[in-house]
PDB file of C-alpha atoms in Angstrom:
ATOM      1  CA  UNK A 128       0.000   0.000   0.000  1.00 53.00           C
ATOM      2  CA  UNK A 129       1.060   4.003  -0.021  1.00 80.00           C
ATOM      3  CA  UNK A 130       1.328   3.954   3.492  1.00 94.00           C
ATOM      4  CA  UNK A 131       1.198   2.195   6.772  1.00 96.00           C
ATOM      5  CA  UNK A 132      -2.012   1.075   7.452  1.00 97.00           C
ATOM      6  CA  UNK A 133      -3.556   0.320  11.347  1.00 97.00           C
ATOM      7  CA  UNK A 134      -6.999  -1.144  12.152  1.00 97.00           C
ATOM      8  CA  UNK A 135      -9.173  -0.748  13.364  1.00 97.00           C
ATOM      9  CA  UNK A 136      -8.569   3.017  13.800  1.00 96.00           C
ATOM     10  CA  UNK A 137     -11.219   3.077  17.112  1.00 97.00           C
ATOM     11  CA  UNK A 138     -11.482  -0.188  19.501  1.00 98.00           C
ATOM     12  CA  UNK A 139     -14.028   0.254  22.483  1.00 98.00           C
ATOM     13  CA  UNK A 140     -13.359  -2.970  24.984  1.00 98.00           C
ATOM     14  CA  UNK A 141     -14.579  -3.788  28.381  1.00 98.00           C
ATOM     15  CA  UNK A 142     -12.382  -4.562  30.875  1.00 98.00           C
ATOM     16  CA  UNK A 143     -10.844  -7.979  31.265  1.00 98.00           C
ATOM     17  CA  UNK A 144     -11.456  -8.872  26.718  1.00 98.00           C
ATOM     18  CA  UNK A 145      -8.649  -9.548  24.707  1.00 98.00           C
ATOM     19  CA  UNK A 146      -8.041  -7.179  22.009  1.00 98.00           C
ATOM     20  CA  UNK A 147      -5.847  -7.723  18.370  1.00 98.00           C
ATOM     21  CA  UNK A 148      -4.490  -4.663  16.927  1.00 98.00           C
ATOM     22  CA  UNK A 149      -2.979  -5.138  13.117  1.00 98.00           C
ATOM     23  CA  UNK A 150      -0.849  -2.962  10.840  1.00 98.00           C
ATOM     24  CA  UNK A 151       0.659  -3.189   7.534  1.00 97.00           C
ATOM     25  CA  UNK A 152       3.537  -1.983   7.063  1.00 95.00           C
ATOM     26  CA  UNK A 153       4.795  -0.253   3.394  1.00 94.00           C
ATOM     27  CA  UNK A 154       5.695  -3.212   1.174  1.00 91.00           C
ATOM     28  CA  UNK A 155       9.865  -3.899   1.413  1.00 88.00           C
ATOM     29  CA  UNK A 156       9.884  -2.189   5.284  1.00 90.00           C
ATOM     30  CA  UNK A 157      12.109  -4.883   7.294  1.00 88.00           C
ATOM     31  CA  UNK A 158      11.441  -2.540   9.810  1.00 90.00           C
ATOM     32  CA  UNK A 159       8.201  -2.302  12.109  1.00 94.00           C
ATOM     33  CA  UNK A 160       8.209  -0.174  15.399  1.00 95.00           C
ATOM     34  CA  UNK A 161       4.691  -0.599  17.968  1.00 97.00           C
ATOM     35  CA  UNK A 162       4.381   2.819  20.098  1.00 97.00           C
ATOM     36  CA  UNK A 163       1.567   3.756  22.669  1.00 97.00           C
ATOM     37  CA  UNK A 164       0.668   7.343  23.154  1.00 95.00           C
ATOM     38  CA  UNK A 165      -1.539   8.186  25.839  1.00 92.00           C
ATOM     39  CA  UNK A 166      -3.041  11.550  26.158  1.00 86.00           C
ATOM     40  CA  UNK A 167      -0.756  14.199  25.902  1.00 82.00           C
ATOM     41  CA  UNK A 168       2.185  12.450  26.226  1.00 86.00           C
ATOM     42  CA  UNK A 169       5.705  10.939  24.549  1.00 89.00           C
ATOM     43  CA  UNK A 170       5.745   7.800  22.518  1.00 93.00           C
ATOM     44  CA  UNK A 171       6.109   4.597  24.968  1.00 95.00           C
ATOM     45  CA  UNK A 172       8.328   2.316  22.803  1.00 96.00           C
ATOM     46  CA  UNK A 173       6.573  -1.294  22.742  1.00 97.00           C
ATOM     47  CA  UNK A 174       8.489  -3.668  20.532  1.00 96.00           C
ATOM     48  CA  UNK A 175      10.354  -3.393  17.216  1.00 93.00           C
ATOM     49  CA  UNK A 176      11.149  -6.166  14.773  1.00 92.00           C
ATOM     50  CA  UNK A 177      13.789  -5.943  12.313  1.00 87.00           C
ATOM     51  CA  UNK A 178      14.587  -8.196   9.353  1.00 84.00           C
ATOM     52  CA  UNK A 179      14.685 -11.806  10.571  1.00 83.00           C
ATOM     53  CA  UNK A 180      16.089 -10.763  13.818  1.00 86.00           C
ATOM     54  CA  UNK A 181      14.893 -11.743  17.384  1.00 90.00           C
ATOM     55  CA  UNK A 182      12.456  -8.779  17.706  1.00 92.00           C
ATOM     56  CA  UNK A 183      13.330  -6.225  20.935  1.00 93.00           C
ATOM     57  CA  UNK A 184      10.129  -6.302  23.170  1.00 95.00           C
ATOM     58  CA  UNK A 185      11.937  -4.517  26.003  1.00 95.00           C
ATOM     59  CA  UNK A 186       9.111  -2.159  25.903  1.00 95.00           C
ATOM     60  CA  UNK A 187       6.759  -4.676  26.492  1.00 97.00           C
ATOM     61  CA  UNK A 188       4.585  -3.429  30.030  1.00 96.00           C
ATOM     62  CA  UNK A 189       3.156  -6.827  31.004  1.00 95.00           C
ATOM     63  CA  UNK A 190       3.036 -10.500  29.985  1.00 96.00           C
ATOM     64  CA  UNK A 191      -0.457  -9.855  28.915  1.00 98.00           C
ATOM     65  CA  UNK A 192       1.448  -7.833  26.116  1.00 98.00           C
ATOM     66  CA  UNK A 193       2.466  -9.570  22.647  1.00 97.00           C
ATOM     67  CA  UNK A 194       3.017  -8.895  19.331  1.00 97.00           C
ATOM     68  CA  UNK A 195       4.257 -11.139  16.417  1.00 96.00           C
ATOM     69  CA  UNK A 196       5.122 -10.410  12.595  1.00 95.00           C
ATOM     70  CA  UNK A 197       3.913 -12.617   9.814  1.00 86.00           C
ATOM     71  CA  UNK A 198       6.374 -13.386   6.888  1.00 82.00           C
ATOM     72  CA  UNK A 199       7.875  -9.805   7.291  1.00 78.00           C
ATOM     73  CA  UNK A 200       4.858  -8.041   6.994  1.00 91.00           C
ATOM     74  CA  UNK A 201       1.968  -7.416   8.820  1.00 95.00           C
ATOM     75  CA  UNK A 202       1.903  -7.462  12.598  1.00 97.00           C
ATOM     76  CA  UNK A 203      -0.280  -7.890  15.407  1.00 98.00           C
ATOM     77  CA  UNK A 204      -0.119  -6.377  19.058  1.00 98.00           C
ATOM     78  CA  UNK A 205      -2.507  -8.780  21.420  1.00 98.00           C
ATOM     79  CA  UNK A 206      -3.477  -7.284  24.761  1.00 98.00           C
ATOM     80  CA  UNK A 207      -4.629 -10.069  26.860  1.00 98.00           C
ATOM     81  CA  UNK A 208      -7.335  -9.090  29.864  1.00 98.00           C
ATOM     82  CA  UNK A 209      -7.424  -5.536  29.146  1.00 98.00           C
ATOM     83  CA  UNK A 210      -7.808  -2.867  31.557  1.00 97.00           C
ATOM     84  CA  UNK A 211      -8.384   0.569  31.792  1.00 97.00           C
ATOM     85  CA  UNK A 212      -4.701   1.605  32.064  1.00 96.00           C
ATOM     86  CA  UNK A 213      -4.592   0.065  28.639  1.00 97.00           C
ATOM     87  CA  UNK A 214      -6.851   2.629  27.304  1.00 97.00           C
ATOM     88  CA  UNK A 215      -4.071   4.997  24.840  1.00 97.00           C
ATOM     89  CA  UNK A 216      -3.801   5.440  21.060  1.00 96.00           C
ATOM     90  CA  UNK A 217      -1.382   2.637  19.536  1.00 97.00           C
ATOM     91  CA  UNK A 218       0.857   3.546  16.895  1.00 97.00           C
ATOM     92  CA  UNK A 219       3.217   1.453  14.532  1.00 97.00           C
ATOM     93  CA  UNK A 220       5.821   2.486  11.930  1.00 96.00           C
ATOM     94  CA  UNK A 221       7.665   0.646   9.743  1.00 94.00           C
ATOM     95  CA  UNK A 222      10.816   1.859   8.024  1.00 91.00           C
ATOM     96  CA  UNK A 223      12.980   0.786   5.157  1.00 84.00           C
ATOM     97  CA  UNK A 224      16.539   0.094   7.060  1.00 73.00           C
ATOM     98  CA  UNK A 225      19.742   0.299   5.371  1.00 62.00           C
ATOM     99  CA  UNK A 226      23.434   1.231   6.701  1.00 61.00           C
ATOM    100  CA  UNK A 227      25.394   3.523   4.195  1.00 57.00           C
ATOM    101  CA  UNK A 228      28.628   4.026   5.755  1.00 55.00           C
ATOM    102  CA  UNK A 229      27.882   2.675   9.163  1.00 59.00           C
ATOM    103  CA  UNK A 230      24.947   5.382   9.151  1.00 60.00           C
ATOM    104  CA  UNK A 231      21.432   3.828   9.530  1.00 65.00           C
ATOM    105  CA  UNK A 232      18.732   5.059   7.655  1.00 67.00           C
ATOM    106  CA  UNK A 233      15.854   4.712  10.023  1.00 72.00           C
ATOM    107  CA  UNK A 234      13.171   7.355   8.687  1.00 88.00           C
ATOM    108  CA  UNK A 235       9.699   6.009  10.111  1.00 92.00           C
ATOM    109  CA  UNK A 236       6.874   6.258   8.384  1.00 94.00           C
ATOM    110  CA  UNK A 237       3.592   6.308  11.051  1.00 95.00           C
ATOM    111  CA  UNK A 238      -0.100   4.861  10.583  1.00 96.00           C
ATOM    112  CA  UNK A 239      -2.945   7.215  12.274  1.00 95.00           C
ATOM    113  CA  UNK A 240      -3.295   4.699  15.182  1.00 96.00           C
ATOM    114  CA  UNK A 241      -5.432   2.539  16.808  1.00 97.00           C
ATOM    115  CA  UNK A 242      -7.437   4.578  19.701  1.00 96.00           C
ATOM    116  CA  UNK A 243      -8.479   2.016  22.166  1.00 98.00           C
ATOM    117  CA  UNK A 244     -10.635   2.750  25.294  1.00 98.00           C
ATOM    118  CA  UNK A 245     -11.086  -0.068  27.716  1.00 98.00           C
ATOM    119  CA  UNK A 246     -14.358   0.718  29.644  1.00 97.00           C
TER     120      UNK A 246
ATOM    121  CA  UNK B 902      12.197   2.718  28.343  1.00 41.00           C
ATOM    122  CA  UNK B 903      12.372   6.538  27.071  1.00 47.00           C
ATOM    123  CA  UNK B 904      15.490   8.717  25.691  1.00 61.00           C
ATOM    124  CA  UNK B 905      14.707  11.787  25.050  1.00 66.00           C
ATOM    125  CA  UNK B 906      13.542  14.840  27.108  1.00 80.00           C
ATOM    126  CA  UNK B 907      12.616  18.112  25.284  1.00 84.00           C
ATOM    127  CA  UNK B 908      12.269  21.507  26.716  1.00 86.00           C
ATOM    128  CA  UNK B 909      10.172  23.485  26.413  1.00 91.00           C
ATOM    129  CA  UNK B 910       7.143  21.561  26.892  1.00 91.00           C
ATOM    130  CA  UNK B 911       4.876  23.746  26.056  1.00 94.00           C
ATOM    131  CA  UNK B 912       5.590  26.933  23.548  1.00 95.00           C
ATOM    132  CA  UNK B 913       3.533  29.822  21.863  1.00 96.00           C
ATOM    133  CA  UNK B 914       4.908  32.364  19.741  1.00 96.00           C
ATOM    134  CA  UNK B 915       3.525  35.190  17.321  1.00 97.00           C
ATOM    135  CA  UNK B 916       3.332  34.150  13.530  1.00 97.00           C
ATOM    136  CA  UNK B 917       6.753  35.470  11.795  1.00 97.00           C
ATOM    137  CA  UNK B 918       9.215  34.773  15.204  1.00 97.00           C
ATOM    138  CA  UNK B 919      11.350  31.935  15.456  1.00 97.00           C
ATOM    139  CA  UNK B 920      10.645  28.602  17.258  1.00 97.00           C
ATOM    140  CA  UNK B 921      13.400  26.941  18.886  1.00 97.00           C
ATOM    141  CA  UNK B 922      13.031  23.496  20.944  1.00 96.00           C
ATOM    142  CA  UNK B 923      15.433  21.235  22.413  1.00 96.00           C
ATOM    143  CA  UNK B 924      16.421  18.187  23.592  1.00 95.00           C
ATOM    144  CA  UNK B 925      18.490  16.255  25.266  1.00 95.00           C
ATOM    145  CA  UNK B 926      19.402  12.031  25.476  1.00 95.00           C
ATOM    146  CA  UNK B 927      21.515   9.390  27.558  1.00 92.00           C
ATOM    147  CA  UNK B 928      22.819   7.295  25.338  1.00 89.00           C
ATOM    148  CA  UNK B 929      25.197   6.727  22.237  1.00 91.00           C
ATOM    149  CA  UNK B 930      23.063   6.843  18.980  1.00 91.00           C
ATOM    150  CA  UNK B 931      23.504   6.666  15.616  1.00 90.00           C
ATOM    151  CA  UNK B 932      20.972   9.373  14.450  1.00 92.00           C
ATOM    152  CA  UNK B 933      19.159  12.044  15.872  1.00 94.00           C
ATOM    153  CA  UNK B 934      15.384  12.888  14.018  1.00 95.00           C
ATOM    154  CA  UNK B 935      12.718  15.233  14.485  1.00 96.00           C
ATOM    155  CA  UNK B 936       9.021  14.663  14.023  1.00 96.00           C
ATOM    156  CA  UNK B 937       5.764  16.498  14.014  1.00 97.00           C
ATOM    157  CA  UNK B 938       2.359  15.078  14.688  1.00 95.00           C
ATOM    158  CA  UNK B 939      -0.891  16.985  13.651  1.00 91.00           C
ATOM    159  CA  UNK B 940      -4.039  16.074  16.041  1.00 77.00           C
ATOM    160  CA  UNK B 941      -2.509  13.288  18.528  1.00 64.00           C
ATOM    161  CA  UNK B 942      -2.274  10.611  15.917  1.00 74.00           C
ATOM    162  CA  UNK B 943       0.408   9.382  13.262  1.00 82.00           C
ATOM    163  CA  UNK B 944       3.629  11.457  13.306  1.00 93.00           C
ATOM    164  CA  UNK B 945       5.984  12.889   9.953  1.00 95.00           C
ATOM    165  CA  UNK B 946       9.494  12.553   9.516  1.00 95.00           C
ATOM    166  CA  UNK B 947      11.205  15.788   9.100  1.00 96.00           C
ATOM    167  CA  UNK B 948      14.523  15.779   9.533  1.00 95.00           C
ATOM    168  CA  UNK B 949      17.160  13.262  10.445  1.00 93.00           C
ATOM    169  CA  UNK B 950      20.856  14.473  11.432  1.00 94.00           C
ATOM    170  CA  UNK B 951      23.681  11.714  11.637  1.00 92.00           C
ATOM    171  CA  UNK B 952      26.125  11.474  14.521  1.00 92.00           C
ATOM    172  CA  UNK B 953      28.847  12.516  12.734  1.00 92.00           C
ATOM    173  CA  UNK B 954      27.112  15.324  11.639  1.00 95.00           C
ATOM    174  CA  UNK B 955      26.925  18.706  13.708  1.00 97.00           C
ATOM    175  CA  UNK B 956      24.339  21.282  11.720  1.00 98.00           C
ATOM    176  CA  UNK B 957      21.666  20.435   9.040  1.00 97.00           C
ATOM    177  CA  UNK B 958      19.039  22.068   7.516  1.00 96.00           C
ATOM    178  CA  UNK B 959      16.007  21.832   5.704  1.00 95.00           C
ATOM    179  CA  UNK B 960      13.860  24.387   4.479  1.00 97.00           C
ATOM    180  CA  UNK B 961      12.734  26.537   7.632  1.00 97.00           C
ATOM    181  CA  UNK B 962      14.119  24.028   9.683  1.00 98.00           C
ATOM    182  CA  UNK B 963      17.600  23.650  11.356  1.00 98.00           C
ATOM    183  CA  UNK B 964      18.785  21.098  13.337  1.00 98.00           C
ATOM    184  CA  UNK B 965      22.035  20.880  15.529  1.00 98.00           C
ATOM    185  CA  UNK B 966      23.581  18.090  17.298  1.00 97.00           C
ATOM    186  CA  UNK B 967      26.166  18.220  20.105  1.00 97.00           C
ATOM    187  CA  UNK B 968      27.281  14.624  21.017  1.00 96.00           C
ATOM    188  CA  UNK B 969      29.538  15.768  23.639  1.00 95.00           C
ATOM    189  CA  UNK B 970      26.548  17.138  25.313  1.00 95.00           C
ATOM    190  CA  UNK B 971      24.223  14.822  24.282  1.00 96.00           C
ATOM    191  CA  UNK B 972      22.034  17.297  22.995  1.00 96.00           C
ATOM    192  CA  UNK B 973      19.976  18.742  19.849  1.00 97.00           C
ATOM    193  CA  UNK B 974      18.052  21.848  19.379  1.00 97.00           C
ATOM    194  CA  UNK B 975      15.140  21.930  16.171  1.00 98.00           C
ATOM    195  CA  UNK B 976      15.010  25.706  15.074  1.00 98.00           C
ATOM    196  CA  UNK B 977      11.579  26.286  13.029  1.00 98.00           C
ATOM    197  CA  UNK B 978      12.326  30.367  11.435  1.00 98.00           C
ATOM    198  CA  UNK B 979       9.706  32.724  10.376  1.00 97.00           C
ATOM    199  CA  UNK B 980       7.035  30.768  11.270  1.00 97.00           C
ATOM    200  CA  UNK B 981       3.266  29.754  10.368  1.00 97.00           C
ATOM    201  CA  UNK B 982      -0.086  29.072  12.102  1.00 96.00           C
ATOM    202  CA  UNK B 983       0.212  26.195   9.559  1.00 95.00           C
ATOM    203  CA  UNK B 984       3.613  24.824  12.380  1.00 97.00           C
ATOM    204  CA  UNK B 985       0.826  24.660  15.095  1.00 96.00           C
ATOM    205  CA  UNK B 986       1.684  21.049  16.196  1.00 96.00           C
ATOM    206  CA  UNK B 987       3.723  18.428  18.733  1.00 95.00           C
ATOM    207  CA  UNK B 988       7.307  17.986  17.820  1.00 96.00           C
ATOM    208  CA  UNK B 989       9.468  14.857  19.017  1.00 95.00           C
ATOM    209  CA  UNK B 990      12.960  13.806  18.617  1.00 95.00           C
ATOM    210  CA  UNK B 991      13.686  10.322  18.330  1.00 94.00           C
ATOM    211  CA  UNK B 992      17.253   8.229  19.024  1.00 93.00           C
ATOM    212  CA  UNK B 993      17.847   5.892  16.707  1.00 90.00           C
ATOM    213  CA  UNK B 994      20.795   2.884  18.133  1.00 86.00           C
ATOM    214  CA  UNK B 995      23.082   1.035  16.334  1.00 83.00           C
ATOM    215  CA  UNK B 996      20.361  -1.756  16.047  1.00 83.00           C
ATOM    216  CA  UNK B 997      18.087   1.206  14.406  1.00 83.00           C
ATOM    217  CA  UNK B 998      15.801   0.713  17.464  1.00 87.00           C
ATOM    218  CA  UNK B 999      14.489   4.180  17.905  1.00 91.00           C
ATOM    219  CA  UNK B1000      13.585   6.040  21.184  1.00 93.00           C
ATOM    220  CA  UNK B1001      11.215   9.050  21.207  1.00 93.00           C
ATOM    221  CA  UNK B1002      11.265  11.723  23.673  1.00 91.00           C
ATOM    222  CA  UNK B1003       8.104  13.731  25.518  1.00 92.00           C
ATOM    223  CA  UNK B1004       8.170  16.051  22.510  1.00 93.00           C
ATOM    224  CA  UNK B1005       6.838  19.894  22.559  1.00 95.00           C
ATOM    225  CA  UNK B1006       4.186  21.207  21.758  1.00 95.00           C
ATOM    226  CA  UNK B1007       4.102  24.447  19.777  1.00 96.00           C
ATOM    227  CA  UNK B1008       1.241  26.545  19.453  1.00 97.00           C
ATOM    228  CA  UNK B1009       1.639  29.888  16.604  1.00 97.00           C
ATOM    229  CA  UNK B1010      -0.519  32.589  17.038  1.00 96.00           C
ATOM    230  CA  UNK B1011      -1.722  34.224  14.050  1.00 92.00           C
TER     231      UNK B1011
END
């Protein structure tokens, strides 16, 4: 696609479902980055996969946290028994990676989110 | 775990004055970037400055990095209503894992 795509853009939950976020990266990204956002705040790094590497989930908040990457492309963040600290705007990016020079090219191209409200 | 931390955190200025916001990270990195994000949802790349490199610019926008300080600064000149917005810098590692600070947000008065 022309850009990176996240569904579903809203996601009203009750407390204690499981919820599957997906995004699509831009075709050829080896490079996907999962961010939450809550209200007025900074980018919480989540997880970021790269290539066939073992992916970094250091920003991973819980073990009811996952996310996994299918053939390179599309990913899925899983929040298991959701609650209402949950409740932020989920963002992914992919990037095309390359090293020119020891110099990594890591522009990010964002999707408009996934708002998610746990009630 | 987060990087960066920007100052100001909040900012308004008159249309036609210059906007200048910094910030500041632990770490070694391999680049520095800035984004902007419209309306609390996906963000745009708008710069990226390397670690070898000290000054950059782009359009209205110039960008400065002091490693020894661990440091940046994103100057926006002469500007809009239209640069109403949130602007983050964002590490990038040698593993091209990439760290975002609390950003700024920059409100221009027409």
């Amino acid at each position: 696609g022309a850009g990176v795509s996240q569904s579903p853009s809203n996601k009203v939950t009750e407390k204690g479902k499981d919820v599957e976020l997906r995004c699509d990266p831009i075709s050829g990204h080896t490079a996907l980055y999962w961010y939450r956002q809550s209200l007025g705040q900074g980018l919480e790094f989540l997880i970021y996969f790269q290539g066939n590497s073992a992916p970094d989930k250091s920003g991973l908040p819980s073990d009811r946290f996952s996310a996994e990457r299918t053939g390179g492309s599309v990913s899925t963040l899983t929040i298991q028994r959701t609650q209402q600290e949950d409740s932020a705007v989920y963002l992914c990016a992919s990037s095309l990676e390359g090293v020119l020079g020891g110099v990594r090219n890591t522009e990010a191209f964002f999707g408009q989110g996934t708002r998610l409200t746990v009630v | 775990s987060q990087q960066g931390e920007e100052d100001p955190q909040a900012l308004s200025i008159q249309e036609g004055e210059n906007a200048t916001m910094n910030c500041s990270y632990k770490t070694s990195i391999n680049n520095l970037q800035w984004y902007r994000q419209n309306s609390g949802r996906g963000l745009v790349h708008l710069i990226l400055i390397r670690s070898n490199e000290r000054e950059k610019h782009s359009g209205r926008l110039r960008v400065t990095l002091d490693t020894s300080k661990k440091s940046s600064s994103l100057l926006i000149t002469a500007s809009r209503a239209a640069d109403t917005a949130s602007y983050f810098c964002a590490t990038a590692s040698n593993t091209g894992k990439l760290i975002f600070g609390q950003g700024t947000t920059l409100q221009v008065k027409p």
